[in-house]
PDB file of C-alpha atoms in Angstrom:
ATOM      1  CA  UNK B   1      22.181   5.911   3.964  1.00 49.00           C
ATOM      2  CA  UNK B   2      19.296   7.893   2.701  1.00 48.00           C
ATOM      3  CA  UNK B   3      19.194   9.927  -0.337  1.00 50.00           C
ATOM      4  CA  UNK B   4      20.410  13.666   0.169  1.00 51.00           C
ATOM      5  CA  UNK B   5      21.650  13.113   3.698  1.00 58.00           C
ATOM      6  CA  UNK B   6      25.105  14.556   2.725  1.00 71.00           C
ATOM      7  CA  UNK B   7      25.890  17.472   0.472  1.00 77.00           C
ATOM      8  CA  UNK B   8      27.905  16.975  -2.747  1.00 79.00           C
ATOM      9  CA  UNK B   9      31.575  17.234  -1.748  1.00 82.00           C
ATOM     10  CA  UNK B  10      33.448  20.260  -3.134  1.00 86.00           C
ATOM     11  CA  UNK B  11      36.239  19.377  -5.758  1.00 88.00           C
ATOM     12  CA  UNK B  12      39.609  20.005  -4.409  1.00 88.00           C
ATOM     13  CA  UNK B  13      41.895  20.216  -7.327  1.00 88.00           C
ATOM     14  CA  UNK B  14      45.018  20.651  -4.826  1.00 89.00           C
ATOM     15  CA  UNK B  15      44.312  17.309  -3.230  1.00 87.00           C
ATOM     16  CA  UNK B  16      47.351  14.976  -2.912  1.00 89.00           C
ATOM     17  CA  UNK B  17      47.732  11.508  -2.192  1.00 88.00           C
ATOM     18  CA  UNK B  18      50.213   8.544  -2.539  1.00 90.00           C
ATOM     19  CA  UNK B  19      49.478   5.563  -4.898  1.00 88.00           C
ATOM     20  CA  UNK B  20      50.826   2.359  -3.447  1.00 90.00           C
ATOM     21  CA  UNK B  21      51.072  -0.551  -6.079  1.00 90.00           C
ATOM     22  CA  UNK B  22      50.529  -4.072  -4.300  1.00 87.00           C
ATOM     23  CA  UNK B  23      50.996  -7.516  -5.450  1.00 88.00           C
ATOM     24  CA  UNK B  24      48.082  -9.880  -4.351  1.00 87.00           C
ATOM     25  CA  UNK B  25      48.244 -13.568  -5.021  1.00 88.00           C
ATOM     26  CA  UNK B  26      45.382 -14.857  -7.100  1.00 85.00           C
ATOM     27  CA  UNK B  27      44.206 -17.139  -4.366  1.00 85.00           C
ATOM     28  CA  UNK B  28      43.489 -14.248  -2.102  1.00 84.00           C
ATOM     29  CA  UNK B  29      41.362 -12.713  -4.787  1.00 84.00           C
ATOM     30  CA  UNK B  30      39.121 -15.770  -5.037  1.00 85.00           C
ATOM     31  CA  UNK B  31      35.696 -15.599  -3.344  1.00 86.00           C
ATOM     32  CA  UNK B  32      35.238 -17.703  -0.203  1.00 85.00           C
ATOM     33  CA  UNK B  33      31.440 -17.286  -0.437  1.00 87.00           C
ATOM     34  CA  UNK B  34      29.585 -20.467  -0.603  1.00 89.00           C
ATOM     35  CA  UNK B  35      26.154 -20.330  -2.219  1.00 87.00           C
ATOM     36  CA  UNK B  36      23.928 -22.697  -0.002  1.00 90.00           C
ATOM     37  CA  UNK B  37      20.472 -22.173  -1.700  1.00 89.00           C
ATOM     38  CA  UNK B  38      18.951 -19.984  -4.474  1.00 86.00           C
ATOM     39  CA  UNK B  39      15.313 -19.017  -3.929  1.00 85.00           C
ATOM     40  CA  UNK B  40      13.193 -17.268  -6.368  1.00 81.00           C
ATOM     41  CA  UNK B  41      11.521 -14.319  -4.806  1.00 74.00           C
ATOM     42  CA  UNK B  42       7.873 -13.909  -5.717  1.00 72.00           C
ATOM     43  CA  UNK B  43       7.073 -10.717  -7.339  1.00 69.00           C
ATOM     44  CA  UNK B  44       4.537  -8.776  -5.366  1.00 68.00           C
ATOM     45  CA  UNK B  45       2.036  -6.547  -7.042  1.00 85.00           C
ATOM     46  CA  UNK B  46       2.487  -3.048  -5.728  1.00 91.00           C
ATOM     47  CA  UNK B  47      -0.500  -1.011  -4.617  1.00 95.00           C
ATOM     48  CA  UNK B  48       0.859   1.864  -6.567  1.00 93.00           C
ATOM     49  CA  UNK B  49      -0.099  -0.109  -9.758  1.00 92.00           C
ATOM     50  CA  UNK B  50      -3.564  -1.152  -8.505  1.00 95.00           C
ATOM     51  CA  UNK B  51      -6.640   0.243 -10.302  1.00 96.00           C
ATOM     52  CA  UNK B  52      -8.937  -0.611  -7.234  1.00 97.00           C
ATOM     53  CA  UNK B  53      -7.827  -0.283  -3.666  1.00 98.00           C
ATOM     54  CA  UNK B  54      -9.810  -1.095  -0.442  1.00 98.00           C
ATOM     55  CA  UNK B  55      -7.965   0.851   2.614  1.00 98.00           C
ATOM     56  CA  UNK B  56      -8.335  -0.383   6.139  1.00 98.00           C
ATOM     57  CA  UNK B  57      -8.044   2.405   8.676  1.00 97.00           C
ATOM     58  CA  UNK B  58      -7.706   2.436  12.499  1.00 95.00           C
ATOM     59  CA  UNK B  59     -11.296   0.909  13.097  1.00 95.00           C
ATOM     60  CA  UNK B  60      -9.598  -2.378  11.984  1.00 96.00           C
ATOM     61  CA  UNK B  61      -8.295  -3.879  15.187  1.00 95.00           C
ATOM     62  CA  UNK B  62      -7.573  -7.458  14.423  1.00 94.00           C
ATOM     63  CA  UNK B  63      -6.609  -9.707  11.601  1.00 92.00           C
ATOM     64  CA  UNK B  64     -10.269 -10.994  11.242  1.00 93.00           C
ATOM     65  CA  UNK B  65     -11.312  -7.420  10.632  1.00 93.00           C
ATOM     66  CA  UNK B  66      -8.781  -7.187   7.859  1.00 96.00           C
ATOM     67  CA  UNK B  67     -10.290 -10.241   6.318  1.00 96.00           C
ATOM     68  CA  UNK B  68     -13.360  -8.440   5.632  1.00 96.00           C
ATOM     69  CA  UNK B  69     -11.593  -5.646   3.812  1.00 97.00           C
ATOM     70  CA  UNK B  70      -9.845  -8.402   1.825  1.00 97.00           C
ATOM     71  CA  UNK B  71     -12.988  -9.994   0.924  1.00 97.00           C
ATOM     72  CA  UNK B  72     -14.348  -6.686  -0.680  1.00 97.00           C
ATOM     73  CA  UNK B  73     -11.056  -5.994  -2.320  1.00 97.00           C
ATOM     74  CA  UNK B  74     -11.155  -9.649  -4.039  1.00 96.00           C
ATOM     75  CA  UNK B  75     -14.883  -9.129  -5.112  1.00 95.00           C
ATOM     76  CA  UNK B  76     -13.736  -5.914  -7.005  1.00 96.00           C
ATOM     77  CA  UNK B  77     -10.528  -7.268  -8.277  1.00 95.00           C
ATOM     78  CA  UNK B  78      -8.375  -4.926  -6.213  1.00 96.00           C
ATOM     79  CA  UNK B  79      -5.837  -4.830  -3.399  1.00 97.00           C
ATOM     80  CA  UNK B  80      -5.814  -4.097   0.181  1.00 98.00           C
ATOM     81  CA  UNK B  81      -3.958  -1.146   1.637  1.00 98.00           C
ATOM     82  CA  UNK B  82      -3.779   0.200   5.201  1.00 98.00           C
ATOM     83  CA  UNK B  83      -2.991   3.315   7.219  1.00 98.00           C
ATOM     84  CA  UNK B  84      -0.202   3.788   9.608  1.00 96.00           C
ATOM     85  CA  UNK B  85      -1.845   2.582  12.767  1.00 96.00           C
ATOM     86  CA  UNK B  86      -2.358  -0.867  11.235  1.00 96.00           C
ATOM     87  CA  UNK B  87       1.375  -1.139  10.469  1.00 96.00           C
ATOM     88  CA  UNK B  88       2.287   0.104  13.855  1.00 95.00           C
ATOM     89  CA  UNK B  89       0.024  -2.752  15.256  1.00 94.00           C
ATOM     90  CA  UNK B  90       1.802  -5.294  13.221  1.00 95.00           C
ATOM     91  CA  UNK B  91      -1.254  -6.243  11.235  1.00 95.00           C
ATOM     92  CA  UNK B  92       0.118  -5.556   7.716  1.00 95.00           C
ATOM     93  CA  UNK B  93       3.083  -5.150   5.605  1.00 94.00           C
ATOM     94  CA  UNK B  94       4.625  -1.641   5.524  1.00 95.00           C
ATOM     95  CA  UNK B  95       4.606  -1.972   1.654  1.00 95.00           C
ATOM     96  CA  UNK B  96       0.836  -1.796   1.976  1.00 97.00           C
ATOM     97  CA  UNK B  97       0.616   1.633   3.810  1.00 97.00           C
ATOM     98  CA  UNK B  98      -0.795   4.647   1.907  1.00 97.00           C
ATOM     99  CA  UNK B  99       0.378   8.213   2.965  1.00 94.00           C
ATOM    100  CA  UNK B 100       3.391  10.361   3.177  1.00 90.00           C
ATOM    101  CA  UNK B 101       5.250   7.703   5.226  1.00 89.00           C
ATOM    102  CA  UNK B 102       3.962   4.929   2.985  1.00 92.00           C
ATOM    103  CA  UNK B 103       2.949   4.799  -0.811  1.00 94.00           C
ATOM    104  CA  UNK B 104       1.358   7.402  -2.979  1.00 94.00           C
ATOM    105  CA  UNK B 105      -1.442   5.863  -5.012  1.00 95.00           C
ATOM    106  CA  UNK B 106      -3.635   7.085  -7.870  1.00 95.00           C
ATOM    107  CA  UNK B 107      -6.221   4.121  -8.538  1.00 95.00           C
ATOM    108  CA  UNK B 108      -9.395   4.526 -10.535  1.00 96.00           C
ATOM    109  CA  UNK B 109     -11.420   3.552  -7.358  1.00 98.00           C
ATOM    110  CA  UNK B 110     -10.218   3.730  -3.678  1.00 98.00           C
ATOM    111  CA  UNK B 111     -12.686   2.802  -0.958  1.00 98.00           C
ATOM    112  CA  UNK B 112     -11.496   3.922   2.572  1.00 98.00           C
ATOM    113  CA  UNK B 113     -13.021   1.780   5.485  1.00 98.00           C
ATOM    114  CA  UNK B 114     -12.572   3.320   8.832  1.00 97.00           C
ATOM    115  CA  UNK B 115     -10.112   5.909   7.697  1.00 98.00           C
ATOM    116  CA  UNK B 116     -10.341   9.293   9.544  1.00 97.00           C
ATOM    117  CA  UNK B 117      -8.301  10.999   6.817  1.00 96.00           C
ATOM    118  CA  UNK B 118      -5.227  12.518   8.493  1.00 96.00           C
ATOM    119  CA  UNK B 119      -3.455  14.883   6.071  1.00 96.00           C
ATOM    120  CA  UNK B 120      -0.580  12.492   5.942  1.00 95.00           C
ATOM    121  CA  UNK B 121      -2.949   9.823   4.577  1.00 97.00           C
ATOM    122  CA  UNK B 122      -5.058  11.931   2.199  1.00 97.00           C
ATOM    123  CA  UNK B 123      -1.644  13.288   0.564  1.00 94.00           C
ATOM    124  CA  UNK B 124      -0.977   9.718  -0.479  1.00 94.00           C
ATOM    125  CA  UNK B 125      -4.369   9.083  -2.126  1.00 96.00           C
ATOM    126  CA  UNK B 126      -6.206  12.434  -3.028  1.00 94.00           C
ATOM    127  CA  UNK B 127      -5.465  12.210  -6.769  1.00 93.00           C
ATOM    128  CA  UNK B 128      -7.396   9.038  -6.965  1.00 95.00           C
ATOM    129  CA  UNK B 129     -10.328   9.124  -9.730  1.00 96.00           C
ATOM    130  CA  UNK B 130     -13.109   8.053  -7.319  1.00 98.00           C
ATOM    131  CA  UNK B 131     -12.848   8.120  -3.535  1.00 98.00           C
ATOM    132  CA  UNK B 132     -15.498   6.356  -1.513  1.00 98.00           C
ATOM    133  CA  UNK B 133     -15.353   6.774   2.030  1.00 98.00           C
ATOM    134  CA  UNK B 134     -16.897   4.660   4.948  1.00 98.00           C
ATOM    135  CA  UNK B 135     -16.807   6.040   8.510  1.00 98.00           C
ATOM    136  CA  UNK B 136     -19.063   6.302  11.535  1.00 98.00           C
ATOM    137  CA  UNK B 137     -17.942   9.898  12.191  1.00 97.00           C
ATOM    138  CA  UNK B 138     -19.797  12.248   9.784  1.00 96.00           C
ATOM    139  CA  UNK B 139     -17.188  14.882  10.582  1.00 97.00           C
ATOM    140  CA  UNK B 140     -14.263  12.878   9.688  1.00 98.00           C
ATOM    141  CA  UNK B 141     -11.845  14.760   7.490  1.00 98.00           C
ATOM    142  CA  UNK B 142     -11.790  11.946   4.741  1.00 98.00           C
ATOM    143  CA  UNK B 143     -15.247  13.148   3.751  1.00 98.00           C
ATOM    144  CA  UNK B 144     -13.664  16.440   2.649  1.00 98.00           C
ATOM    145  CA  UNK B 145     -11.899  14.585  -0.124  1.00 98.00           C
ATOM    146  CA  UNK B 146     -14.434  11.821  -0.933  1.00 98.00           C
ATOM    147  CA  UNK B 147     -16.568  11.890  -3.945  1.00 98.00           C
ATOM    148  CA  UNK B 148     -19.062   9.551  -2.302  1.00 98.00           C
ATOM    149  CA  UNK B 149     -19.511   9.354   1.623  1.00 98.00           C
ATOM    150  CA  UNK B 150     -21.155   6.601   3.579  1.00 98.00           C
ATOM    151  CA  UNK B 151     -21.736   7.395   7.273  1.00 98.00           C
ATOM    152  CA  UNK B 152     -22.028   4.065   9.196  1.00 97.00           C
ATOM    153  CA  UNK B 153     -20.423   1.137  10.713  1.00 98.00           C
ATOM    154  CA  UNK B 154     -17.998  -0.382   8.022  1.00 97.00           C
ATOM    155  CA  UNK B 155     -18.658  -3.902   9.845  1.00 97.00           C
ATOM    156  CA  UNK B 156     -22.365  -3.540   8.717  1.00 98.00           C
ATOM    157  CA  UNK B 157     -21.826  -1.838   5.412  1.00 98.00           C
ATOM    158  CA  UNK B 158     -19.117  -4.018   3.946  1.00 98.00           C
ATOM    159  CA  UNK B 159     -21.017  -7.294   4.240  1.00 97.00           C
ATOM    160  CA  UNK B 160     -24.070  -5.683   2.538  1.00 97.00           C
ATOM    161  CA  UNK B 161     -21.781  -4.381  -0.314  1.00 96.00           C
ATOM    162  CA  UNK B 162     -20.298  -7.908  -0.839  1.00 96.00           C
ATOM    163  CA  UNK B 163     -23.759  -9.390  -0.926  1.00 95.00           C
ATOM    164  CA  UNK B 164     -24.791  -6.916  -3.500  1.00 94.00           C
ATOM    165  CA  UNK B 165     -21.681  -7.617  -5.699  1.00 92.00           C
ATOM    166  CA  UNK B 166     -22.546 -11.442  -5.211  1.00 89.00           C
ATOM    167  CA  UNK B 167     -26.026 -10.759  -6.355  1.00 86.00           C
ATOM    168  CA  UNK B 168     -24.881  -8.768  -9.419  1.00 81.00           C
ATOM    169  CA  UNK B 169     -22.436 -11.336 -10.305  1.00 77.00           C
ATOM    170  CA  UNK B 170     -25.033 -14.006 -10.122  1.00 75.00           C
ATOM    171  CA  UNK B 171     -27.461 -12.158 -12.118  1.00 74.00           C
ATOM    172  CA  UNK B 172     -24.969 -11.418 -14.929  1.00 72.00           C
ATOM    173  CA  UNK B 173     -23.999 -15.120 -14.992  1.00 69.00           C
ATOM    174  CA  UNK B 174     -27.465 -16.300 -15.506  1.00 69.00           C
ATOM    175  CA  UNK B 175     -28.571 -13.720 -17.963  1.00 66.00           C
ATOM    176  CA  UNK B 176     -29.069 -15.048 -21.434  1.00 59.00           C
ATOM    177  CA  UNK B 177     -26.986 -13.424 -24.383  1.00 54.00           C
ATOM    178  CA  UNK B 178     -29.902 -14.179 -26.953  1.00 52.00           C
TER     179      UNK B 178
END
């Protein structure tokens, strides 16, 4: 039952009914449910709480492509999110979908990879502090909301971004404090 499917019923002060008192034996009230096992459910971090999100769009066609997105998200300490086509293709959990039929997010940084920018998607992320869009189509609607636009193939750009992040991390690790 979804919220607000039915209207609130009208109060009928003239409604009548009959109360029937029944005696029920205590053994009939005892539960017959047998607990077979208790499992602790792992708490999953929600994309709504993430400060950095890397979104995979319809340019991602297979699980291996999604791994590239995950590597970038991991480097940035962020989470992976997806657009509806990836949910429909069975490549991701529906809880990772951004947009009107998914989650509304407002991270500090969102990087969209291969996302065209349908209005339903944009409605779920356009309040993000910084929006970076990577797409081969320079007329993609996502560029209308992006703060930074990268026109090119995400499969060439993302490995270079990861390499740059590794280089910066290595330089910072070897830098002397004194």
